[in-house]
Amino acid sequence: MQELLLHCRPGFEGEAAAEMQELANEQGIAGYPVTRDGSALVRFVCPQTGDAQQLMQAIDFRQLIFARQWALGSWVELDPEDRVSPIITACAQGPIASLFWLETADTNDGKALAALTKKLRGPLERALTKTRFVRPNKTELPRLHLCFESGQKVFVGWSWADNGAPWPMGIPRLRVPKEAPSRSTLKLEEAWHHFIPRDDWDMRLKAGMTAVDLGAAPGGWTWQLVNRLMKVIAVDNGPMDRRLMDSGQVEHVQADGYMYKPKRTVDWMVCDIVDKPARSSALAAKWITQKLCRELIINFKLPMKQRYPEVMQCLAHIQDALDEVGIKAELACKQLYTDREEVTCHIRVLR
Ligand SMILES: C[S@@+](CC[C@H](N)C(=O)[O-])C[C@H]1O[C@@H](n2cnc3c(N)ncnc32)[C@H](O)[C@@H]1O
């Protein structure tokens, strides 16, 4: 088991590779990334036996901004006459798993393998159950990832539920609610799934909480807040969805989101204004350091070439601003599945 395989958004392989390299360097672990533009996968190879495993254990998956999912394992060549046997042989080299996921890269080439993975699911399930390499009732065991590059090659790897995304390929299965006014409603829902442990939802996304949505129109994000029975101030010069306004839970303020300040500290600020990341991160820092909100979610748009350094600079500015006023806060950032040329930042004041 010599390498880590990371899933990312197609086109962001360079960013995912750069951050893994930086984290490996910080840990003093020798390794190098192998990428192909547009492949949606990054291999991080550690030549020294045991190093890839040590690296995975040393890194908190939530630290990774551009990786959607990861696994520790190795590549296996497949015989088109019998693809199951080499996979079973490879599984004998690794830990027992609680479940298995059939994965591909999130690309058109990957999607073209859907028929193959569908055909293999039954035979693999039978073989993995019979050999007891997968034991479904043991939820504390790792997940087995079978990531097909082609009909001839598969990555056989493992990840641990407490240090990885909870979905195959890191892609959540979320549907746009019928009543939501825009598809971007999913961005806020996915952000909550990613940044807020499910057990905390009732406490941190509670009925009666107050929220400000900057750049709210037509109201996809506001819809999510209203759906959690919050009272929302939607700030945007553009028009809000009529039905959302009829809920009686939304006040529409036609103003500049950069100038707007609530009269009292609100529980949540969310912001989806398209702007330079430096402006967005300054706005986020202002809302936390001036105690305008307790928790926030904001997007950083990344149309530029130097995307990884740009994000790191934004996060460093926010951290500096927090340190300057002595506020302790959780600060995290992720390129979500629903994020395109952007990442989502989350900040939560710690009491
Ligand atoms: C991407 S859209 C937001 C979509 C919204 N989150 C949704 O789910 O429906 C960006 C919005 O930001 C608004 N906007 C841009 N600059 C703004 C500013 N300075 N203050 C307030 N809103 C702004 C635009 O009018 C636009 O409606």
Coordinates of C-alpha atoms and ligand atoms in Angstrom, one line a residue:
M1 CA 0.0 0.0 0.0
Q2 CA 2.1 2.9 -1.2
E3 CA -0.1 5.7 -2.4
L4 CA -3.1 7.9 -1.7
L5 CA -5.7 8.5 -4.4
L6 CA -7.6 11.7 -4.2
H7 CA -10.8 12.7 -6.0
C8 CA -11.2 16.4 -7.0
R9 CA -13.2 18.6 -9.4
P10 CA -11.9 18.1 -13.0
G11 CA -9.5 20.9 -13.7
F12 CA -8.4 21.3 -10.0
E13 CA -5.8 18.5 -10.0
G14 CA -3.0 21.0 -9.6
E15 CA -4.6 22.6 -6.6
A16 CA -5.3 19.2 -4.9
A17 CA -1.7 18.1 -5.7
A18 CA -0.2 21.3 -4.3
E19 CA -2.0 21.1 -1.0
M20 CA -1.1 17.4 -0.5
Q21 CA 2.5 18.2 -1.3
E22 CA 2.5 21.0 1.2
L23 CA 1.0 18.9 3.9
A24 CA 3.4 16.0 3.3
N25 CA 6.3 18.4 3.5
E26 CA 5.0 19.7 6.8
Q27 CA 4.9 16.1 8.1
G28 CA 8.4 15.5 6.8
I29 CA 7.1 12.6 4.7
A30 CA 8.7 12.1 1.3
G31 CA 6.2 11.8 -1.6
Y32 CA 5.2 13.3 -4.9
P33 CA 1.9 13.9 -6.7
V34 CA 1.1 12.4 -10.1
T35 CA -1.6 14.2 -12.0
R36 CA -3.2 14.5 -15.4
D37 CA -5.2 17.6 -16.3
G38 CA -8.9 17.1 -16.3
S39 CA -8.6 13.5 -14.9
A40 CA -10.4 14.5 -11.5
L41 CA -7.9 12.3 -9.7
V42 CA -4.5 12.9 -8.0
R43 CA -2.2 10.1 -7.0
F44 CA 0.1 10.9 -4.1
V45 CA 3.0 8.4 -4.2
C46 CA 5.2 7.8 -1.1
P47 CA 8.1 5.5 -2.1
Q48 CA 8.9 4.5 1.5
T49 CA 6.8 1.6 2.7
G50 CA 4.3 2.7 5.4
D51 CA 4.7 6.4 4.6
A52 CA 1.4 6.8 2.7
Q53 CA -0.5 5.3 5.6
Q54 CA 1.4 7.5 8.1
L55 CA 0.5 10.5 6.0
M56 CA -3.1 9.7 5.9
Q57 CA -3.2 9.2 9.6
A58 CA -1.4 12.6 10.2
I59 CA -3.7 14.6 8.0
D60 CA -7.2 15.5 9.1
F61 CA -9.3 15.1 5.9
R62 CA -11.2 18.3 6.8
Q63 CA -8.0 20.2 6.3
L64 CA -8.0 19.3 2.6
I65 CA -9.7 22.0 0.5
F66 CA -9.6 20.5 -3.0
A67 CA -9.9 16.8 -2.3
R68 CA -13.4 15.5 -2.2
Q69 CA -12.5 11.9 -1.1
W70 CA -9.4 9.9 -0.6
A71 CA -8.2 6.3 -0.1
L72 CA -5.0 4.5 0.7
G73 CA -4.1 1.6 -1.5
S74 CA -2.6 0.5 -4.8
W75 CA -3.4 -0.2 -8.5
V76 CA -4.4 -3.6 -9.7
E77 CA -4.3 -4.8 -13.3
L78 CA -7.5 -6.6 -14.3
D79 CA -8.1 -9.6 -16.6
P80 CA -11.2 -8.9 -18.7
E81 CA -12.0 -12.6 -18.5
D82 CA -12.1 -12.5 -14.7
R83 CA -12.0 -9.1 -13.0
V84 CA -13.2 -10.2 -9.6
S85 CA -10.3 -12.6 -8.7
P86 CA -7.4 -10.0 -8.8
I87 CA -9.5 -7.6 -6.7
I88 CA -10.1 -10.3 -4.1
T89 CA -6.4 -11.1 -4.1
A90 CA -5.6 -7.4 -3.5
C91 CA -8.2 -7.2 -0.7
A92 CA -6.4 -10.0 1.2
Q93 CA -3.5 -7.5 1.5
G94 CA -5.6 -4.8 3.3
P95 CA -7.9 -4.4 6.3
I96 CA -11.4 -5.9 6.6
A97 CA -14.0 -3.3 5.5
S98 CA -17.5 -2.5 6.6
L99 CA -18.7 -1.8 3.0
F100 CA -17.4 -1.3 -0.5
W101 CA -17.9 1.5 -2.9
L102 CA -17.5 1.2 -6.7
E103 CA -16.0 4.5 -7.9
T104 CA -14.7 6.1 -11.1
A105 CA -13.2 9.6 -11.8
D106 CA -15.9 12.3 -11.9
T107 CA -15.3 12.8 -15.7
N108 CA -17.0 11.7 -18.9
D109 CA -14.6 8.8 -19.2
G110 CA -15.5 7.8 -15.7
K111 CA -19.2 8.0 -16.4
A112 CA -18.7 5.7 -19.4
L113 CA -17.6 3.0 -17.0
A114 CA -21.0 2.9 -15.3
A115 CA -22.2 -0.1 -17.2
L116 CA -19.1 -2.1 -16.2
T117 CA -19.4 -1.2 -12.5
K118 CA -23.1 -2.0 -12.6
K119 CA -22.3 -5.4 -14.0
L120 CA -19.5 -6.1 -11.5
R121 CA -21.5 -5.1 -8.4
G122 CA -23.3 -8.4 -7.8
P123 CA -20.3 -10.7 -8.4
L124 CA -18.1 -8.5 -6.2
E125 CA -20.6 -8.3 -3.4
R126 CA -20.9 -12.1 -3.4
A127 CA -17.1 -12.6 -3.4
L128 CA -16.4 -10.0 -0.8
T129 CA -19.1 -11.3 1.5
K130 CA -18.0 -14.9 1.0
T131 CA -14.3 -14.1 1.7
R132 CA -15.5 -11.9 4.6
F133 CA -13.3 -9.1 3.4
V134 CA -16.4 -7.0 3.8
R135 CA -18.5 -7.4 7.0
P136 CA -21.5 -5.1 6.8
N137 CA -22.4 -5.0 10.5
K138 CA -19.0 -3.7 11.6
T139 CA -19.4 0.0 11.1
E140 CA -16.1 0.8 12.9
L141 CA -14.2 -0.9 10.1
P142 CA -12.9 1.1 7.1
R143 CA -14.6 1.5 3.7
L144 CA -13.2 -0.3 0.7
H145 CA -12.9 1.9 -2.4
L146 CA -12.7 0.2 -5.8
C147 CA -12.0 3.0 -8.2
F148 CA -12.0 1.9 -11.8
E149 CA -9.7 3.8 -14.2
S150 CA -10.8 1.4 -17.1
G151 CA -11.9 -2.2 -17.6
Q152 CA -8.2 -3.1 -17.2
K153 CA -7.2 -1.2 -14.1
V154 CA -8.7 -0.5 -10.7
F155 CA -7.4 1.3 -7.5
V156 CA -8.1 -0.9 -4.5
G157 CA -8.0 1.3 -1.4
W158 CA -9.4 2.0 2.0
S159 CA -10.5 5.1 4.0
W160 CA -11.8 5.5 7.5
A161 CA -15.3 7.0 8.2
D162 CA -13.9 9.5 10.8
N163 CA -11.3 10.8 8.4
G164 CA -12.9 10.9 5.0
A165 CA -16.0 12.1 3.2
P166 CA -19.2 10.1 3.9
W167 CA -20.0 9.6 0.2
P168 CA -18.4 7.6 -2.6
M169 CA -16.1 9.9 -4.6
G170 CA -17.1 12.6 -2.1
I171 CA -20.3 13.3 -4.0
P172 CA -23.3 13.8 -1.9
R173 CA -26.7 12.7 -3.2
L174 CA -28.7 15.9 -2.8
R175 CA -31.8 16.8 -4.9
V176 CA -33.0 20.4 -5.6
P177 CA -36.2 20.8 -3.6
K178 CA -39.2 21.5 -5.9
E179 CA -40.0 24.8 -4.2
A180 CA -36.5 26.2 -4.1
P181 CA -36.1 29.2 -6.3
S182 CA -32.6 28.3 -7.7
R183 CA -30.3 25.3 -8.1
S184 CA -27.7 27.1 -6.0
T185 CA -29.8 26.2 -3.0
L186 CA -27.8 22.9 -3.0
K187 CA -24.5 24.8 -2.3
L188 CA -25.7 25.9 1.1
E189 CA -27.2 22.5 1.9
E190 CA -24.0 20.7 0.9
A191 CA -22.0 23.2 3.0
W192 CA -24.0 22.3 6.0
H193 CA -23.5 18.6 5.4
H194 CA -19.8 19.2 5.1
F195 CA -19.1 21.6 7.9
I196 CA -21.7 20.7 10.5
P197 CA -21.8 17.2 12.1
R198 CA -25.3 15.7 11.7
D199 CA -25.8 15.5 15.4
D200 CA -25.3 19.3 15.8
W201 CA -27.9 20.3 13.2
D202 CA -30.7 20.6 15.7
M203 CA -28.6 22.9 17.8
R204 CA -26.8 25.0 15.1
L205 CA -29.6 25.2 12.5
K206 CA -32.5 25.7 14.9
A207 CA -36.0 27.1 14.4
G208 CA -36.2 30.7 15.4
M209 CA -32.6 31.5 14.7
T210 CA -31.7 34.7 12.9
A211 CA -29.8 34.8 9.6
V212 CA -28.6 37.4 7.1
D213 CA -28.2 36.3 3.4
L214 CA -25.9 38.7 1.5
G215 CA -26.5 38.6 -2.3
A216 CA -29.7 36.6 -1.7
A217 CA -31.7 36.9 -4.9
P218 CA -33.6 35.0 -6.1
G219 CA -33.4 33.1 -2.8
G220 CA -32.0 29.6 -3.1
W221 CA -29.9 30.0 0.0
T222 CA -32.6 31.9 1.8
W223 CA -34.9 29.0 1.0
Q224 CA -32.6 26.6 3.0
L225 CA -32.6 29.0 6.0
V226 CA -36.4 29.4 5.8
N227 CA -36.7 25.6 5.5
R228 CA -35.0 25.4 8.9
L229 CA -37.6 27.9 10.2
M230 CA -35.1 30.7 10.7
K231 CA -35.9 34.4 10.3
V232 CA -33.9 35.8 7.4
I233 CA -32.8 39.2 6.3
A234 CA -32.2 38.9 2.5
V235 CA -29.9 41.6 1.3
D236 CA -29.9 42.2 -2.5
N237 CA -31.0 44.9 -5.0
G238 CA -32.4 42.1 -7.2
P239 CA -35.9 40.6 -6.8
M240 CA -36.6 37.8 -4.3
D241 CA -38.8 34.8 -5.2
R242 CA -42.5 35.7 -4.5
R243 CA -43.4 32.5 -2.7
L244 CA -40.4 32.7 -0.4
M245 CA -41.5 36.3 0.6
D246 CA -45.0 35.0 1.2
S247 CA -43.6 32.6 3.9
G248 CA -43.5 35.7 6.2
Q249 CA -40.0 34.7 7.5
V250 CA -38.0 36.9 5.1
E251 CA -37.3 40.6 5.2
H252 CA -35.9 41.8 1.9
V253 CA -33.4 44.7 2.3
Q254 CA -32.4 46.4 -1.0
A255 CA -28.9 47.5 -0.1
D256 CA -25.2 46.9 -0.7
G257 CA -24.2 43.7 1.1
Y258 CA -20.8 45.2 1.9
M259 CA -22.3 48.1 3.8
Y260 CA -25.2 46.3 5.5
K261 CA -24.9 45.6 9.2
P262 CA -27.6 44.0 11.4
K263 CA -28.8 45.8 14.5
R264 CA -28.0 42.8 16.7
T265 CA -25.6 39.8 16.4
V266 CA -27.3 37.2 14.2
D267 CA -26.8 33.4 14.4
W268 CA -25.9 33.0 10.8
M269 CA -24.5 35.1 7.9
V270 CA -24.3 33.5 4.4
C271 CA -23.0 35.2 1.3
D272 CA -22.9 34.2 -2.3
I273 CA -21.9 37.5 -3.9
V274 CA -19.7 37.1 -6.9
D275 CA -16.6 39.2 -6.2
K276 CA -12.8 39.1 -5.8
P277 CA -11.8 36.5 -3.1
A278 CA -9.9 39.3 -1.2
R279 CA -13.1 41.3 -0.8
S280 CA -15.1 38.3 0.2
S281 CA -12.6 37.2 2.8
A282 CA -12.4 40.8 4.2
L283 CA -16.2 40.7 4.5
A284 CA -16.1 37.4 6.3
A285 CA -13.4 38.7 8.7
K286 CA -15.5 41.9 9.4
W287 CA -18.6 39.9 10.3
I288 CA -16.8 37.7 12.8
T289 CA -14.4 40.2 14.3
Q290 CA -17.2 42.9 14.7
K291 CA -19.4 40.1 16.2
L292 CA -22.1 40.7 13.6
C293 CA -22.7 36.9 13.5
R294 CA -21.8 33.7 15.3
E295 CA -21.3 31.4 12.3
L296 CA -21.0 32.1 8.5
I297 CA -20.7 30.4 5.2
I298 CA -19.2 32.4 2.2
N299 CA -18.0 31.6 -1.3
F300 CA -14.7 32.6 -2.7
K301 CA -14.9 32.8 -6.5
L302 CA -11.7 31.6 -8.2
P303 CA -11.6 32.8 -11.9
M304 CA -7.8 33.4 -11.6
K305 CA -4.9 31.1 -12.5
Q306 CA -3.2 31.0 -9.1
R307 CA -6.1 29.5 -7.2
Y308 CA -4.4 27.6 -4.4
P309 CA -2.2 30.5 -3.3
E310 CA -5.2 32.8 -3.5
V311 CA -7.3 30.7 -1.2
M312 CA -4.4 30.2 1.3
Q313 CA -3.9 34.0 1.3
C314 CA -7.6 34.6 2.0
L315 CA -7.6 32.1 4.9
A316 CA -4.4 33.6 6.3
H317 CA -6.0 37.1 6.2
I318 CA -9.0 35.9 8.1
Q319 CA -6.9 34.1 10.7
D320 CA -4.7 37.2 11.2
A321 CA -7.9 39.3 11.7
L322 CA -9.2 36.8 14.3
D323 CA -5.9 36.7 16.1
E324 CA -5.6 40.5 16.2
V325 CA -8.9 40.8 18.2
G326 CA -8.3 37.6 20.1
I327 CA -11.4 35.7 18.8
K328 CA -11.1 31.9 18.7
A329 CA -13.0 30.4 15.8
E330 CA -13.2 27.3 13.6
L331 CA -12.0 28.2 10.1
A332 CA -12.4 25.7 7.3
C333 CA -12.7 25.8 3.5
K334 CA -13.7 23.2 0.9
Q335 CA -14.4 22.9 -2.7
L336 CA -17.8 21.2 -2.5
Y337 CA -19.2 19.1 -5.3
T338 CA -21.7 21.8 -6.1
D339 CA -18.9 24.4 -6.2
R340 CA -17.6 25.2 -9.7
E341 CA -14.8 27.8 -10.0
E342 CA -15.0 28.5 -6.3
V343 CA -14.6 27.2 -2.8
T344 CA -16.8 27.5 0.3
C345 CA -15.5 29.0 3.6
H346 CA -17.0 28.3 7.0
I347 CA -16.2 30.2 10.2
R348 CA -17.7 29.5 13.6
V349 CA -17.0 31.5 16.7
L350 CA -16.0 29.3 19.6
R351 CA -17.3 30.3 23.0
Ligands
LIG1 C1 -25.0 34.1 -7.4 S1 -26.2 35.2 -7.1 C2 -26.9 34.6 -5.6 C3 -27.8 33.4 -5.7 C4 -28.4 33.0 -4.4 N1 -27.5 32.6 -3.4 C5 -29.4 31.9 -4.6 O1 -29.2 30.8 -4.1 O2 -30.5 32.2 -5.2 C6 -25.4 36.6 -6.6 C7 -26.3 37.7 -6.1 O3 -25.5 38.7 -5.5 C8 -26.1 40.0 -5.7 N2 -25.1 41.0 -5.5 C9 -24.0 41.3 -6.2 N3 -23.3 42.3 -5.6 C10 -24.0 42.6 -4.5 C11 -23.8 43.6 -3.4 N4 -22.7 44.4 -3.4 N5 -24.6 43.6 -2.4 C12 -25.7 42.8 -2.4 N6 -26.0 41.8 -3.4 C13 -25.1 41.8 -4.4 C14 -26.6 39.9 -7.2 O4 -27.7 40.8 -7.3 C15 -27.1 38.4 -7.2 O5 -28.5 38.4 -7.0

